[in-house]
Amino acid sequence: FDPDWLALREGADAAARAAELLDPLRAALPPDEPLVVWDLGCGTGSLGRWLSGRLRGPQHWILHDRDPALLDRARTNSYVTADGLPATIETRAGDLGALRAADLVGASLVVASALLDV
């Protein structure tokens, strides 16, 4: 995808997100532990920017995409938690087909917005 096109649609994507799922998600996450969140097919990181601001506490985001240009754009954005803390991010380029369950050990949450509908 073109990073500029993704930037244009970010507001519409944010408005379409299922905010009613936030409370059940928060309840399912480990309490009082730093979160490690994998964003598969992250693009420019739109979902992470939206979701990190709705979750409390320390967060480390692992952004995974096959497109290095999208990952470069994702790296330039800040993630801030609901309590105002900066979240850390790292990016990983590669084909999701090469990921194994062992790669995700330690993840608190795995998200994949708009990945499965392509």
Short mmCIF file of N, CA and C in Angstrom, two decimals:
data_model
loop_
_atom_site.label_atom_id
_atom_site.label_comp_id
_atom_site.label_asym_id
_atom_site.label_seq_id
_atom_site.Cartn_x
_atom_site.Cartn_y
_atom_site.Cartn_z
N PHE A 1 0.83 -1.19 0.00
CA PHE A 1 0.00 0.00 0.00
C PHE A 1 0.87 1.24 0.00
N ASP A 2 0.34 2.30 -0.53
CA ASP A 2 1.05 3.57 -0.56
C ASP A 2 0.91 4.26 0.81
N PRO A 3 2.02 4.67 1.42
CA PRO A 3 1.95 5.29 2.75
C PRO A 3 1.10 6.56 2.77
N ASP A 4 1.10 7.34 1.69
CA ASP A 4 0.29 8.56 1.67
C ASP A 4 -1.20 8.23 1.63
N TRP A 5 -1.57 7.18 0.89
CA TRP A 5 -2.96 6.74 0.86
C TRP A 5 -3.39 6.26 2.25
N LEU A 6 -2.53 5.51 2.93
CA LEU A 6 -2.85 5.05 4.28
C LEU A 6 -3.01 6.23 5.24
N ALA A 7 -2.19 7.26 5.08
CA ALA A 7 -2.31 8.45 5.93
C ALA A 7 -3.65 9.15 5.69
N LEU A 8 -4.09 9.21 4.44
CA LEU A 8 -5.37 9.84 4.12
C LEU A 8 -6.54 9.12 4.76
N ARG A 9 -6.46 7.81 4.85
CA ARG A 9 -7.60 7.05 5.38
C ARG A 9 -7.52 6.80 6.88
N GLU A 10 -6.45 7.24 7.55
CA GLU A 10 -6.28 6.94 8.97
C GLU A 10 -7.44 7.44 9.82
N GLY A 11 -7.93 8.64 9.56
CA GLY A 11 -9.06 9.17 10.33
C GLY A 11 -10.32 8.33 10.17
N ALA A 12 -10.60 7.91 8.95
CA ALA A 12 -11.78 7.07 8.70
C ALA A 12 -11.61 5.71 9.37
N ASP A 13 -10.41 5.17 9.32
CA ASP A 13 -10.16 3.89 9.99
C ASP A 13 -10.38 4.02 11.49
N ALA A 14 -9.88 5.10 12.08
CA ALA A 14 -10.03 5.31 13.52
C ALA A 14 -11.51 5.41 13.89
N ALA A 15 -12.28 6.12 13.09
CA ALA A 15 -13.71 6.27 13.37
C ALA A 15 -14.46 4.95 13.25
N ALA A 16 -13.95 4.04 12.42
CA ALA A 16 -14.63 2.76 12.20
C ALA A 16 -14.22 1.68 13.19
N ARG A 17 -13.23 1.93 14.02
CA ARG A 17 -12.77 0.90 14.97
C ARG A 17 -13.86 0.60 16.00
N ALA A 18 -13.90 -0.63 16.45
CA ALA A 18 -14.94 -1.10 17.38
C ALA A 18 -14.57 -0.74 18.82
N ALA A 19 -14.85 0.49 19.20
CA ALA A 19 -14.51 0.96 20.55
C ALA A 19 -15.20 0.15 21.64
N GLU A 20 -16.33 -0.48 21.31
CA GLU A 20 -17.05 -1.28 22.31
C GLU A 20 -16.26 -2.52 22.72
N LEU A 21 -15.25 -2.87 21.96
CA LEU A 21 -14.42 -4.03 22.31
C LEU A 21 -13.26 -3.67 23.25
N LEU A 22 -13.07 -2.39 23.53
CA LEU A 22 -11.95 -1.98 24.37
C LEU A 22 -12.07 -2.51 25.80
N ASP A 23 -13.24 -2.41 26.42
CA ASP A 23 -13.37 -2.89 27.80
C ASP A 23 -13.11 -4.39 27.92
N PRO A 24 -13.69 -5.24 27.05
CA PRO A 24 -13.35 -6.66 27.14
C PRO A 24 -11.87 -6.92 26.88
N LEU A 25 -11.27 -6.16 25.98
CA LEU A 25 -9.84 -6.32 25.73
C LEU A 25 -9.03 -5.97 26.97
N ARG A 26 -9.32 -4.83 27.57
CA ARG A 26 -8.59 -4.42 28.78
C ARG A 26 -8.73 -5.48 29.87
N ALA A 27 -9.92 -6.05 30.02
CA ALA A 27 -10.16 -7.06 31.05
C ALA A 27 -9.36 -8.33 30.79
N ALA A 28 -9.07 -8.62 29.54
CA ALA A 28 -8.35 -9.85 29.19
C ALA A 28 -6.84 -9.70 29.28
N LEU A 29 -6.35 -8.47 29.31
CA LEU A 29 -4.90 -8.25 29.36
C LEU A 29 -4.37 -8.45 30.77
N PRO A 30 -3.11 -8.85 30.89
CA PRO A 30 -2.54 -9.07 32.22
C PRO A 30 -2.48 -7.76 33.01
N PRO A 31 -3.01 -7.77 34.23
CA PRO A 31 -3.01 -6.54 35.02
C PRO A 31 -1.61 -6.22 35.54
N ASP A 32 -1.31 -4.95 35.61
CA ASP A 32 -0.08 -4.46 36.24
C ASP A 32 1.19 -5.06 35.64
N GLU A 33 1.17 -5.40 34.38
CA GLU A 33 2.37 -5.89 33.69
C GLU A 33 2.57 -5.06 32.43
N PRO A 34 3.82 -4.79 32.07
CA PRO A 34 4.05 -4.13 30.79
C PRO A 34 3.48 -4.98 29.65
N LEU A 35 2.90 -4.32 28.68
CA LEU A 35 2.33 -5.03 27.54
C LEU A 35 3.35 -5.14 26.42
N VAL A 36 3.35 -6.29 25.78
CA VAL A 36 4.11 -6.50 24.55
C VAL A 36 3.07 -6.81 23.48
N VAL A 37 2.96 -5.90 22.52
CA VAL A 37 1.92 -6.01 21.49
C VAL A 37 2.57 -6.18 20.13
N TRP A 38 2.20 -7.24 19.43
CA TRP A 38 2.64 -7.46 18.05
C TRP A 38 1.54 -6.95 17.12
N ASP A 39 1.90 -6.12 16.16
CA ASP A 39 0.98 -5.64 15.15
C ASP A 39 1.41 -6.23 13.81
N LEU A 40 0.70 -7.27 13.38
CA LEU A 40 1.05 -7.99 12.16
C LEU A 40 0.45 -7.30 10.94
N GLY A 41 1.26 -7.08 9.93
CA GLY A 41 0.80 -6.34 8.76
C GLY A 41 0.48 -4.90 9.15
N CYS A 42 1.36 -4.30 9.93
CA CYS A 42 1.10 -3.01 10.58
C CYS A 42 0.97 -1.83 9.64
N GLY A 43 1.48 -1.94 8.42
CA GLY A 43 1.46 -0.77 7.54
C GLY A 43 2.25 0.36 8.17
N THR A 44 1.63 1.53 8.28
CA THR A 44 2.30 2.68 8.88
C THR A 44 2.09 2.77 10.39
N GLY A 45 1.38 1.80 10.96
CA GLY A 45 1.18 1.77 12.41
C GLY A 45 -0.07 2.45 12.91
N SER A 46 -1.03 2.67 12.05
CA SER A 46 -2.26 3.38 12.42
C SER A 46 -2.98 2.73 13.60
N LEU A 47 -3.17 1.43 13.55
CA LEU A 47 -3.87 0.75 14.65
C LEU A 47 -3.11 0.92 15.96
N GLY A 48 -1.81 0.79 15.94
CA GLY A 48 -1.02 0.94 17.16
C GLY A 48 -1.12 2.33 17.75
N ARG A 49 -1.10 3.35 16.90
CA ARG A 49 -1.25 4.72 17.41
C ARG A 49 -2.61 4.90 18.06
N TRP A 50 -3.64 4.30 17.48
CA TRP A 50 -4.98 4.42 18.04
C TRP A 50 -5.10 3.61 19.34
N LEU A 51 -4.67 2.36 19.31
CA LEU A 51 -4.88 1.46 20.45
C LEU A 51 -3.96 1.79 21.62
N SER A 52 -2.73 2.17 21.37
CA SER A 52 -1.81 2.46 22.48
C SER A 52 -2.37 3.57 23.36
N GLY A 53 -3.05 4.52 22.77
CA GLY A 53 -3.63 5.62 23.53
C GLY A 53 -4.88 5.25 24.31
N ARG A 54 -5.31 4.03 24.17
CA ARG A 54 -6.50 3.56 24.89
C ARG A 54 -6.18 2.47 25.90
N LEU A 55 -4.90 2.15 26.01
CA LEU A 55 -4.44 1.15 26.98
C LEU A 55 -3.47 1.82 27.95
N ARG A 56 -3.55 1.45 29.21
CA ARG A 56 -2.70 2.07 30.24
C ARG A 56 -1.43 1.26 30.46
N GLY A 57 -0.45 1.94 31.03
CA GLY A 57 0.77 1.28 31.47
C GLY A 57 1.82 1.17 30.38
N PRO A 58 3.00 0.68 30.77
CA PRO A 58 4.09 0.53 29.82
C PRO A 58 3.72 -0.41 28.68
N GLN A 59 4.11 -0.01 27.48
CA GLN A 59 3.81 -0.81 26.29
C GLN A 59 5.02 -0.85 25.37
N HIS A 60 5.25 -2.03 24.82
CA HIS A 60 6.27 -2.20 23.79
C HIS A 60 5.57 -2.80 22.58
N TRP A 61 5.63 -2.10 21.47
CA TRP A 61 4.97 -2.52 20.24
C TRP A 61 6.00 -3.07 19.27
N ILE A 62 5.71 -4.23 18.71
CA ILE A 62 6.54 -4.84 17.67
C ILE A 62 5.73 -4.77 16.38
N LEU A 63 6.18 -3.92 15.48
CA LEU A 63 5.47 -3.68 14.22
C LEU A 63 6.09 -4.54 13.14
N HIS A 64 5.29 -5.40 12.55
CA HIS A 64 5.79 -6.36 11.57
C HIS A 64 5.06 -6.14 10.25
N ASP A 65 5.84 -5.93 9.19
CA ASP A 65 5.26 -5.76 7.86
C ASP A 65 6.29 -6.21 6.83
N ARG A 66 5.83 -6.56 5.66
CA ARG A 66 6.77 -6.98 4.61
C ARG A 66 7.32 -5.79 3.83
N ASP A 67 6.72 -4.61 4.01
CA ASP A 67 7.10 -3.44 3.22
C ASP A 67 7.99 -2.50 4.04
N PRO A 68 9.28 -2.44 3.71
CA PRO A 68 10.20 -1.58 4.47
C PRO A 68 9.82 -0.10 4.43
N ALA A 69 9.22 0.37 3.34
CA ALA A 69 8.82 1.78 3.26
C ALA A 69 7.73 2.10 4.27
N LEU A 70 6.79 1.17 4.45
CA LEU A 70 5.74 1.38 5.45
C LEU A 70 6.33 1.35 6.86
N LEU A 71 7.26 0.46 7.09
CA LEU A 71 7.91 0.40 8.41
C LEU A 71 8.71 1.67 8.68
N ASP A 72 9.35 2.23 7.65
CA ASP A 72 10.06 3.50 7.82
C ASP A 72 9.10 4.59 8.27
N ARG A 73 7.93 4.64 7.65
CA ARG A 73 6.92 5.64 8.04
C ARG A 73 6.42 5.36 9.46
N ALA A 74 6.21 4.11 9.79
CA ALA A 74 5.74 3.75 11.14
C ALA A 74 6.73 4.20 12.21
N ARG A 75 8.01 4.09 11.91
CA ARG A 75 9.06 4.46 12.88
C ARG A 75 9.07 5.95 13.19
N THR A 76 8.55 6.76 12.30
CA THR A 76 8.60 8.21 12.51
C THR A 76 7.47 8.71 13.40
N ASN A 77 6.54 7.87 13.76
CA ASN A 77 5.39 8.27 14.58
C ASN A 77 5.59 7.88 16.03
N SER A 78 5.00 8.68 16.91
CA SER A 78 5.07 8.40 18.34
C SER A 78 3.86 7.61 18.79
N TYR A 79 4.08 6.75 19.74
CA TYR A 79 3.00 6.02 20.40
C TYR A 79 2.97 6.52 21.84
N VAL A 80 1.79 6.87 22.32
CA VAL A 80 1.63 7.36 23.69
C VAL A 80 0.50 6.57 24.33
N THR A 81 0.72 6.12 25.56
CA THR A 81 -0.28 5.32 26.27
C THR A 81 -1.40 6.20 26.81
N ALA A 82 -2.46 5.56 27.30
CA ALA A 82 -3.59 6.29 27.85
C ALA A 82 -3.20 7.13 29.06
N ASP A 83 -2.14 6.75 29.75
CA ASP A 83 -1.69 7.55 30.90
C ASP A 83 -0.52 8.46 30.55
N GLY A 84 -0.33 8.71 29.26
CA GLY A 84 0.65 9.69 28.82
C GLY A 84 2.09 9.23 28.73
N LEU A 85 2.32 7.95 28.94
CA LEU A 85 3.69 7.42 28.84
C LEU A 85 4.05 7.17 27.38
N PRO A 86 5.31 7.38 27.02
CA PRO A 86 5.69 6.99 25.67
C PRO A 86 5.80 5.47 25.57
N ALA A 87 5.21 4.92 24.55
CA ALA A 87 5.35 3.48 24.30
C ALA A 87 6.57 3.30 23.40
N THR A 88 7.26 2.20 23.58
CA THR A 88 8.40 1.91 22.71
C THR A 88 7.92 1.10 21.52
N ILE A 89 8.60 1.28 20.40
CA ILE A 89 8.28 0.49 19.21
C ILE A 89 9.56 -0.06 18.61
N GLU A 90 9.41 -1.21 18.00
CA GLU A 90 10.47 -1.75 17.15
C GLU A 90 9.79 -2.26 15.89
N THR A 91 10.53 -2.28 14.81
CA THR A 91 9.97 -2.74 13.55
C THR A 91 10.72 -3.97 13.07
N ARG A 92 9.97 -4.83 12.42
CA ARG A 92 10.54 -6.06 11.85
C ARG A 92 9.97 -6.25 10.46
N ALA A 93 10.86 -6.35 9.51
CA ALA A 93 10.44 -6.57 8.12
C ALA A 93 10.49 -8.06 7.82
N GLY A 94 9.49 -8.53 7.11
CA GLY A 94 9.50 -9.93 6.70
C GLY A 94 8.12 -10.43 6.35
N ASP A 95 8.11 -11.59 5.76
CA ASP A 95 6.88 -12.26 5.36
C ASP A 95 6.24 -12.90 6.59
N LEU A 96 4.98 -12.62 6.81
CA LEU A 96 4.28 -13.21 7.95
C LEU A 96 4.22 -14.72 7.88
N GLY A 97 4.30 -15.27 6.68
CA GLY A 97 4.29 -16.72 6.52
C GLY A 97 5.47 -17.39 7.17
N ALA A 98 6.52 -16.63 7.42
CA ALA A 98 7.72 -17.19 8.06
C ALA A 98 7.65 -17.13 9.58
N LEU A 99 6.66 -16.42 10.13
CA LEU A 99 6.52 -16.36 11.59
C LEU A 99 6.09 -17.71 12.15
N ARG A 100 6.60 -18.04 13.29
CA ARG A 100 6.23 -19.27 13.99
C ARG A 100 5.69 -18.90 15.37
N ALA A 101 4.98 -19.80 15.98
CA ALA A 101 4.43 -19.56 17.31
C ALA A 101 5.52 -19.15 18.29
N ALA A 102 6.68 -19.73 18.17
CA ALA A 102 7.78 -19.41 19.08
C ALA A 102 8.20 -17.94 18.97
N ASP A 103 7.98 -17.33 17.81
CA ASP A 103 8.33 -15.92 17.63
C ASP A 103 7.45 -15.01 18.50
N LEU A 104 6.26 -15.47 18.79
CA LEU A 104 5.29 -14.65 19.52
C LEU A 104 5.28 -14.92 21.02
N VAL A 105 6.16 -15.78 21.50
CA VAL A 105 6.22 -16.06 22.93
C VAL A 105 6.50 -14.75 23.66
N GLY A 106 5.75 -14.51 24.71
CA GLY A 106 5.91 -13.28 25.49
C GLY A 106 4.97 -12.17 25.07
N ALA A 107 4.22 -12.38 23.99
CA ALA A 107 3.27 -11.36 23.55
C ALA A 107 2.08 -11.31 24.50
N SER A 108 1.67 -10.11 24.87
CA SER A 108 0.45 -9.92 25.64
C SER A 108 -0.76 -9.87 24.72
N LEU A 109 -0.53 -9.41 23.49
CA LEU A 109 -1.61 -9.19 22.54
C LEU A 109 -1.02 -9.22 21.13
N VAL A 110 -1.75 -9.83 20.21
CA VAL A 110 -1.39 -9.82 18.79
C VAL A 110 -2.57 -9.22 18.04
N VAL A 111 -2.31 -8.18 17.25
CA VAL A 111 -3.36 -7.53 16.47
C VAL A 111 -3.00 -7.62 14.99
N ALA A 112 -4.03 -7.57 14.15
CA ALA A 112 -3.82 -7.66 12.70
C ALA A 112 -4.98 -6.96 12.00
N SER A 113 -5.00 -5.66 12.05
CA SER A 113 -6.07 -4.89 11.43
C SER A 113 -5.90 -4.84 9.92
N ALA A 114 -6.95 -5.16 9.20
CA ALA A 114 -6.98 -5.10 7.73
C ALA A 114 -5.98 -6.05 7.08
N LEU A 115 -5.48 -6.99 7.82
CA LEU A 115 -4.54 -7.96 7.25
C LEU A 115 -5.30 -9.10 6.58
N LEU A 116 -6.33 -9.58 7.23
CA LEU A 116 -7.03 -10.77 6.75
C LEU A 116 -8.07 -10.47 5.68
N ASP A 117 -8.35 -9.20 5.44
CA ASP A 117 -9.35 -8.86 4.43
C ASP A 117 -8.73 -8.42 3.11
N VAL A 118 -7.44 -8.63 2.95
CA VAL A 118 -6.76 -8.21 1.72
C VAL A 118 -7.01 -9.23 0.63
#
